XYZ file of C-alpha atoms in Angstrom:
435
model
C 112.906 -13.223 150.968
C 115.640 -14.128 153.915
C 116.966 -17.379 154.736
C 119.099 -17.821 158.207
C 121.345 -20.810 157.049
C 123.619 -22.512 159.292
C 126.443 -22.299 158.170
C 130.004 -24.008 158.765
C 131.947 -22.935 155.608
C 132.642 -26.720 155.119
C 131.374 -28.523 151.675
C 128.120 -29.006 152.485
C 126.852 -26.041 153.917
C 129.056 -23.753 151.001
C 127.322 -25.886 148.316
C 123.872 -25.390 150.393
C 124.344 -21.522 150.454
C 125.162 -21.361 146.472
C 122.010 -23.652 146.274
C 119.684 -22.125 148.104
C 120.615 -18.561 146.688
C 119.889 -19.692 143.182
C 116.757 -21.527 143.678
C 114.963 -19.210 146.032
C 116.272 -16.110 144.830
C 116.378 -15.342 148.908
C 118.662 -13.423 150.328
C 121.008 -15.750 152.599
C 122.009 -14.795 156.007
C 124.893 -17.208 156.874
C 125.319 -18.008 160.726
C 128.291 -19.301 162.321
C 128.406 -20.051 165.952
C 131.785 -19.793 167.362
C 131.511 -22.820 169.911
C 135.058 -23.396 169.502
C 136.240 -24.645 165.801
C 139.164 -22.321 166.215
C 140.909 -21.106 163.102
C 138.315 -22.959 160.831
C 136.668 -19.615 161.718
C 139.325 -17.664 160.079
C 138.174 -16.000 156.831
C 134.971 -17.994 156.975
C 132.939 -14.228 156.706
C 134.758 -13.163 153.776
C 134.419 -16.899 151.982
C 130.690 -16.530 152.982
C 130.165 -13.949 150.946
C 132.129 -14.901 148.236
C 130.019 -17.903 148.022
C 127.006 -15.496 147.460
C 125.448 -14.817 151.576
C 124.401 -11.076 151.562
C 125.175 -11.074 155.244
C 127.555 -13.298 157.597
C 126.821 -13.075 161.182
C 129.785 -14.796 163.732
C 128.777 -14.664 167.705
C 131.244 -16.034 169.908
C 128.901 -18.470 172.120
C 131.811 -20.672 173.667
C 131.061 -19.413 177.259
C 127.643 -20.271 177.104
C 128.138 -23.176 175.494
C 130.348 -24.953 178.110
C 128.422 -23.124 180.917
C 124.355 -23.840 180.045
C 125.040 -26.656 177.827
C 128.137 -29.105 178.581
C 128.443 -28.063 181.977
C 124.748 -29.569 183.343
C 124.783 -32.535 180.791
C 128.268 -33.617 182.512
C 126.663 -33.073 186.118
C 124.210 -36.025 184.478
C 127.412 -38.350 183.924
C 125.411 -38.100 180.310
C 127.253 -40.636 178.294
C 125.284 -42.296 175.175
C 125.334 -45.807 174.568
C 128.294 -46.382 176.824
C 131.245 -44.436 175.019
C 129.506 -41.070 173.112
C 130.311 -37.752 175.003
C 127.288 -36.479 172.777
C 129.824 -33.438 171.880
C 128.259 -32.638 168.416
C 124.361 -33.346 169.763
C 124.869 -31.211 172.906
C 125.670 -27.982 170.552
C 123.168 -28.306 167.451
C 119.961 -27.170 170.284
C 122.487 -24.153 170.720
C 122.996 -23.277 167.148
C 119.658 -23.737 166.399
C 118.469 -21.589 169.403
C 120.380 -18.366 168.213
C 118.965 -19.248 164.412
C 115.703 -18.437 165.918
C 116.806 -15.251 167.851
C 118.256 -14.096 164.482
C 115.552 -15.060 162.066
C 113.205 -13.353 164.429
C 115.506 -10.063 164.367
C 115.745 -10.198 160.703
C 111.619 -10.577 160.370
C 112.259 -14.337 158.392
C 110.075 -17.208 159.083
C 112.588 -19.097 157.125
C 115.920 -21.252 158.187
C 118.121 -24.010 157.088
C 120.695 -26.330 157.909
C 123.153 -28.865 156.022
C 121.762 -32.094 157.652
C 121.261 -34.487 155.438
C 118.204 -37.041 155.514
C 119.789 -39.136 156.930
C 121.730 -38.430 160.170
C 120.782 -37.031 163.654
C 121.475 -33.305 163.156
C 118.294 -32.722 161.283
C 115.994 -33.967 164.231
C 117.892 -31.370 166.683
C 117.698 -28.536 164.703
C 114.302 -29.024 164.034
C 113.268 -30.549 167.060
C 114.450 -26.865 168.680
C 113.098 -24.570 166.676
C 109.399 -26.204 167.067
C 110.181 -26.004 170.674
C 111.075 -22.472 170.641
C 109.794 -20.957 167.354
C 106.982 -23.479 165.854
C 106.166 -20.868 163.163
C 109.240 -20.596 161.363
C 109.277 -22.963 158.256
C 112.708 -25.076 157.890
C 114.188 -25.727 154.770
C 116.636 -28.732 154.584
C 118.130 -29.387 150.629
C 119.357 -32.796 151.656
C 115.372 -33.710 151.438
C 114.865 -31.909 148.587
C 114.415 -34.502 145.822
C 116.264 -32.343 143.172
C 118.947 -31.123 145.748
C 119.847 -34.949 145.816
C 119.346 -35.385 142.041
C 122.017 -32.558 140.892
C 124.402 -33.661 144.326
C 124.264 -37.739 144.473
C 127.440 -37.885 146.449
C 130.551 -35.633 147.692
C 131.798 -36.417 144.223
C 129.855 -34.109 142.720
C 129.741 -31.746 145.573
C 133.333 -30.933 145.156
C 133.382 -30.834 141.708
C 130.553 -27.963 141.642
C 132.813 -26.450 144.693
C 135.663 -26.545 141.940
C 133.073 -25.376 139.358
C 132.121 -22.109 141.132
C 135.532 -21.637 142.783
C 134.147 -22.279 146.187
C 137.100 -23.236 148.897
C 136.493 -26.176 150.705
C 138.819 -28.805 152.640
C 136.940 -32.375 151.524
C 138.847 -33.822 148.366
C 137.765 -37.035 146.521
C 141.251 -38.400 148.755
C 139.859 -36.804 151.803
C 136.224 -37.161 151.761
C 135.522 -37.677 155.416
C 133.232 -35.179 157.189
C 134.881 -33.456 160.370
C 132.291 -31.667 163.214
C 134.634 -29.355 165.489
C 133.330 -27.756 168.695
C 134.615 -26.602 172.384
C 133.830 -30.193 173.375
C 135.034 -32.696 170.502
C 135.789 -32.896 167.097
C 133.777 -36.036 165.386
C 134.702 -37.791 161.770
C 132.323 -40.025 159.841
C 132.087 -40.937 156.350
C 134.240 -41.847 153.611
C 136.694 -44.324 154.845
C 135.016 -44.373 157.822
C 131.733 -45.884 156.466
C 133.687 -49.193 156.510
C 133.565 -50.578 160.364
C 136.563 -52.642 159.730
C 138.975 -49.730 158.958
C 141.619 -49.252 161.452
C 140.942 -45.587 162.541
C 143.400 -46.152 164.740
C 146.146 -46.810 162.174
C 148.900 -44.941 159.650
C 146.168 -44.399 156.943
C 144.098 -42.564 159.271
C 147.282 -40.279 161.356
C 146.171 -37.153 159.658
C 142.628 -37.367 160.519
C 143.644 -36.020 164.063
C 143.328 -32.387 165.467
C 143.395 -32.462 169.027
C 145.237 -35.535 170.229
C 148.403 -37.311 169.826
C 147.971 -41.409 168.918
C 148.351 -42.660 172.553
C 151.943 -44.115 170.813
C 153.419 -40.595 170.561
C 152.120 -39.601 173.894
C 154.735 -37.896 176.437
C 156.520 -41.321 178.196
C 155.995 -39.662 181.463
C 152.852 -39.548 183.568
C 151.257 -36.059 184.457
C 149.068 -35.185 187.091
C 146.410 -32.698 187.514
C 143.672 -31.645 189.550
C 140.409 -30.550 189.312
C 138.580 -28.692 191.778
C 134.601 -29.315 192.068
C 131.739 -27.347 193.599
C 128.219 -28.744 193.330
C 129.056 -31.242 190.431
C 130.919 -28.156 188.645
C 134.500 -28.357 187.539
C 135.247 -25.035 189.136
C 139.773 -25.118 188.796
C 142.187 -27.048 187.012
C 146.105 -27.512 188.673
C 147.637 -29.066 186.015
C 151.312 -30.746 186.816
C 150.107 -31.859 190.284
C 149.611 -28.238 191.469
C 147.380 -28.357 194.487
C 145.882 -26.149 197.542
C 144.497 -26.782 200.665
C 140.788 -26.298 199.907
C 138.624 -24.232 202.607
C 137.064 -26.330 205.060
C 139.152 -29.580 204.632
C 141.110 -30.490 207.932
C 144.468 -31.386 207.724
C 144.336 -31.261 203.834
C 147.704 -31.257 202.401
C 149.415 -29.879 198.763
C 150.286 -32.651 196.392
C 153.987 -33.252 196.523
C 154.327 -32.394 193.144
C 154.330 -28.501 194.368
C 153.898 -26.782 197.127
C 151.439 -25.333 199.238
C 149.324 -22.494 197.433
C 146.931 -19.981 198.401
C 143.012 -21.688 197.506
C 142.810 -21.013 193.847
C 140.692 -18.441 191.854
C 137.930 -19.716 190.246
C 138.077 -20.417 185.788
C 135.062 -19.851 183.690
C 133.754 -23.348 181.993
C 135.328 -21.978 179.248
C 138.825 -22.217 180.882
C 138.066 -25.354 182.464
C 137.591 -26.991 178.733
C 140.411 -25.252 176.938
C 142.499 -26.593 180.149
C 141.265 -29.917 179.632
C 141.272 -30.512 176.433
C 144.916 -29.159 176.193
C 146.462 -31.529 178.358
C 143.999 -34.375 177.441
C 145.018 -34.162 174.157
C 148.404 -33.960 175.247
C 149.078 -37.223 176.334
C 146.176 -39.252 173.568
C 142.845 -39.384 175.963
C 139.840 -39.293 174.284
C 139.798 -40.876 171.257
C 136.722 -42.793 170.547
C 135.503 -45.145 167.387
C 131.903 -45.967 167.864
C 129.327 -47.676 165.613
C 125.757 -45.984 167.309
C 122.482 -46.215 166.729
C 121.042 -43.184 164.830
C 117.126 -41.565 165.350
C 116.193 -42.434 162.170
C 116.785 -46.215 163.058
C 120.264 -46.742 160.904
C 123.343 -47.903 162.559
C 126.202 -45.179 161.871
C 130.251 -45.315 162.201
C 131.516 -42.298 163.893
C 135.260 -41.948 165.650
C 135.679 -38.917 167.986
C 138.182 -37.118 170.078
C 136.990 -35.716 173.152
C 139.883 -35.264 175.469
C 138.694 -32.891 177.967
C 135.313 -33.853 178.306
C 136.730 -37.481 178.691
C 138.585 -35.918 181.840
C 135.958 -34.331 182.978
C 133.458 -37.167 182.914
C 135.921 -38.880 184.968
C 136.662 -37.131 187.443
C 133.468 -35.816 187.851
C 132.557 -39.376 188.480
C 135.266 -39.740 190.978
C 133.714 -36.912 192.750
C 130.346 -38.355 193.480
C 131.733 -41.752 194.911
C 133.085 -40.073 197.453
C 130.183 -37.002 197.751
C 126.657 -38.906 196.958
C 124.046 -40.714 198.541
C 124.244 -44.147 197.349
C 120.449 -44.521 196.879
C 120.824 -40.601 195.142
C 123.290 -42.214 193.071
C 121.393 -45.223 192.134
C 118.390 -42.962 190.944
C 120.453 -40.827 189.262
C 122.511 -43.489 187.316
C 119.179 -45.620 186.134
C 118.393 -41.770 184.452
C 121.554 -41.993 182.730
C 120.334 -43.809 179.194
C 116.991 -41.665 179.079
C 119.059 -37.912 179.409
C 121.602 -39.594 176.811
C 119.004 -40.310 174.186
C 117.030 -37.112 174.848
C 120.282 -35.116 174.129
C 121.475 -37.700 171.387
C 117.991 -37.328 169.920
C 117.490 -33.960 169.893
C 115.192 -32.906 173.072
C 117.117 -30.857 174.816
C 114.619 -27.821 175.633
C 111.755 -30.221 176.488
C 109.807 -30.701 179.518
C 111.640 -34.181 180.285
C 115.054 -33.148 179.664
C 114.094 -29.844 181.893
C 112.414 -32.216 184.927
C 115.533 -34.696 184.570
C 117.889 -31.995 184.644
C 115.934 -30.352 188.061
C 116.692 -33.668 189.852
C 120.423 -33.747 188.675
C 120.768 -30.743 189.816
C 119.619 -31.464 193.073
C 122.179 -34.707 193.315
C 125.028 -32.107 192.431
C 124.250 -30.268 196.038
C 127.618 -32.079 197.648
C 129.756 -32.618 195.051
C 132.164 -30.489 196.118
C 136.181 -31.693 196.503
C 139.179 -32.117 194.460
C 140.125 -35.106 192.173
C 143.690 -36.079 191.562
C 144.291 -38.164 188.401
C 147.433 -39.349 186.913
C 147.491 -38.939 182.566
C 149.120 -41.299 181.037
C 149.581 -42.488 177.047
C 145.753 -41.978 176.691
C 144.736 -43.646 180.113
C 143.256 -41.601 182.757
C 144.023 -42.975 186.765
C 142.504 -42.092 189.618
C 144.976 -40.760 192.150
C 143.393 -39.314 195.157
C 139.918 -37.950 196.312
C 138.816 -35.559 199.029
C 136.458 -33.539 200.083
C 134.793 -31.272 202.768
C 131.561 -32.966 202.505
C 132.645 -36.578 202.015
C 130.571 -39.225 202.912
C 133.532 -41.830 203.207
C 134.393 -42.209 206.863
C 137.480 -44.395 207.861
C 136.279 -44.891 211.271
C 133.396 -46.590 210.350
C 135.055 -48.481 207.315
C 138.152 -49.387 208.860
C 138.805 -53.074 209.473
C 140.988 -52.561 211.995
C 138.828 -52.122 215.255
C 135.135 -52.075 216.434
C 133.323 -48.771 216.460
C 129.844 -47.696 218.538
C 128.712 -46.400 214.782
C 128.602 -50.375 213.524
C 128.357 -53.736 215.664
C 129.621 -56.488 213.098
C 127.030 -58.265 214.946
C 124.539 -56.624 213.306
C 124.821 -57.892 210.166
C 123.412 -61.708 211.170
C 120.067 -60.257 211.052
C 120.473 -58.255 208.281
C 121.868 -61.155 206.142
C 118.940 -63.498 207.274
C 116.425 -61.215 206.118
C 117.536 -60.590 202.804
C 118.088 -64.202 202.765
C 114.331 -64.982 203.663
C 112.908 -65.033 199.686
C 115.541 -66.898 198.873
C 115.108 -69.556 201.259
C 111.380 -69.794 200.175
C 112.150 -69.705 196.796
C 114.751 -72.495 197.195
C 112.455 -74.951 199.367
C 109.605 -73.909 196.140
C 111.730 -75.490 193.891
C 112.974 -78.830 196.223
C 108.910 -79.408 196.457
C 108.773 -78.876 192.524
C 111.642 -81.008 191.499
C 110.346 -83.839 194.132
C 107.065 -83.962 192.695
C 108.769 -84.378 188.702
């Protein structure tokens, strides 16, 4: 018997693995995706198979992770429940989607995951492979009634870890749960399970891997661009580095630096390590959140995010200038549904697919650059332009009358939007009379 686990070499997943080996008596096939945990990948194959897996299989997916993945969920301005840049939800269908490919190649109908009964993660795992494998049979020891019986708590996880000599990070003064990808790194548990704690504060400094506290950020403001075609963040100029875009009249270099040939293009790949370098840089990102979970529980989660929390912005910068306003509209009231179907763990079905079809079709003339200013964990708008802007100063201008719009017109147009109202107002004189 094989089992594809996946597999993160934290505490839960290197407890699941000596688990799973010793009450199947399955051979274990650890997975790691590389979606960009950095060195918590180093000498995770060798501790894999100290822990017992007869086979550890690492694919570097990052590219197609912030290309098929991040990359059209940002051109959907996806945010969920107002602050969540969905960075762990947006990579379990990815995971889960190369389990399949693998359990398939190693003839297994059999995977499992670390998610516990509780949480999100075991709705998108699953929720995937029905979608693209329905015959393969899931196993998930966090349901498992005797699973929870010999590991009640993280107490007892780590003492087994000690046990078995099993190297893990969590400690009974550390017991917080950290999630690291290309897009964010999340926290939750532990001292985090109490809403009042200042994640924010002293106690909590250490907790931190990509960002400075906005305190300790540089005292000087830095600028960067970024450089968008079709609703894709296509070049990054950090320090105010710009170019004079093709097709943009009389566009001029930032006067941070000077004029430059138009840049080459960077891979989404680039485009996030850029990002999330200089977001983290100067404290953007950070982000304590108490959400509402699937499974209908409230849950305390703090993340840092600080490229995708530049990207979202500027991206969003983009389209005021770039979109249709009644496109935007449409788009925007879309917003909450694509969150939740990410958050919740639909990302390969037929909704998530038609939604993302229309997106893609708003992203047409989102093409420009963004200029924003970076500054102790604040992110400022400070320019816009574009070849296919939909701003026109001639017609907005205050300062003179233009053939395009007669001022004049609007008397009509204000007395016909005014009509219902009127109506409604005289409705309620009669009403009030006759009390």
């Amino acid at each position: 018997m094989k089992i594809v686990l996946a597999y993160s070499g934290g505490l839960d997943t290197s407890i699941i693995l000596a688990w799973l080996k010793q009450n199947y008596d399955a051979e274990i096939i650890a997975f790691c995706a590389d979606i960009g945990q950095g060195e918590e990948l180093d000498g995770l194959k060798d501790k894999a198979l100290r822990t017992g897996a007869a086979k550890c299989v690492i694919e570097d997916l990052r590219e197609e992770f912030a290309r098929d993945f991040i990359f059209p969920m940002f051109q959907a301005d996806a945010i969920y429940e107002g602050q969540y840049f969905l960075g762990t939800s947006i990579a379990r269908p990815l995971i889960a989607k190369r389990m399949v490919e693998i359990a398939r190649a190693e003839s297994t109908e059999m995977i499992a995951h670390g998610a516990t009964g509780k949480g999100n993660d075991q709705v998108r795992f699953e929720l995937t492979a029905a979608a693209l494998a329905p015959e393969l049979k899931v196993i998930a020891p966090w349901r498992d009634e005797n699973f929870r019986k010999q590991f009640p708590g993280r107490a007892e996880m780590i003492a087994f870890a000690n046990e078995n000599k099993i190297s893990v990070e969590a400690s009974v003064s550390k017991p917080y749960s950290m999630d690291r990808n290309l897009l964010h790194i999340s926290f939750e548990s532990g001292m985090l399970e109490d809403p009042w704690f200042d994640a924010s504060g002293l106690e909590a400094r250490d907790m931190y891997k990509l960002s400075v506290s906005p305190e300790d950020a540089p005292n000087e403001a830095e600028y960067v661009e970024l450089h968008f075609e079709s609703g894709n963040c296509s070049f990054v100029a950090p320090g105010g580095a710009s170019s004079r875009e093709p097709g943009v009249a009389g566009a001029r270099s930032a006067p941070e630096a000077p004029r430059r040939r138009p840049p080459s293009k960077m891979s989404p790949l680039q485009v996030m390590q850029m990002l999330n370098k200089l977001g983290g840089k100067h404290g953007i990102g950070r982000v304590d959140i108490v959400e509402n979970r699937f499974v209908g529980m409230k849950g305390r989660g703090v993340y840092e995010t600080p490229g995708g929390a530049i990207l979202h912005f500027a991206h969003r910068q983009m389209e005021t200038l770039t979109m249709d306003r009644e496109v935007m509209q449409l788009r925007d009231s879309l917003i909450p549904k694509y969150s939740s179907l990410v958050y919740n763990g639909f990302w390969f079905s037929p909704e998530r697919e038609a939604l993302q079809a229309l997106v893609t079709e708003s992203q047409r003339n989102v093409t420009g650059v963004v200029k924003l200013k970076l500054y102790k964990g604040n992110i400022i708008v400070a320019g816009r332009k574009s070849p296919k802007s939909l701003y026109d100063p001639q017609i907005a201008s205050m300062e003179a009358e233009r053939s395009t719009y007669n001022q004049s017109d609007a008397t009509g147009f204000i007395r016909l939007n005014a009509l219902r109202l009127k109506v409604r107002a005289a409705l309620k004189s009669r009403s009030k009379a006759k009390d």
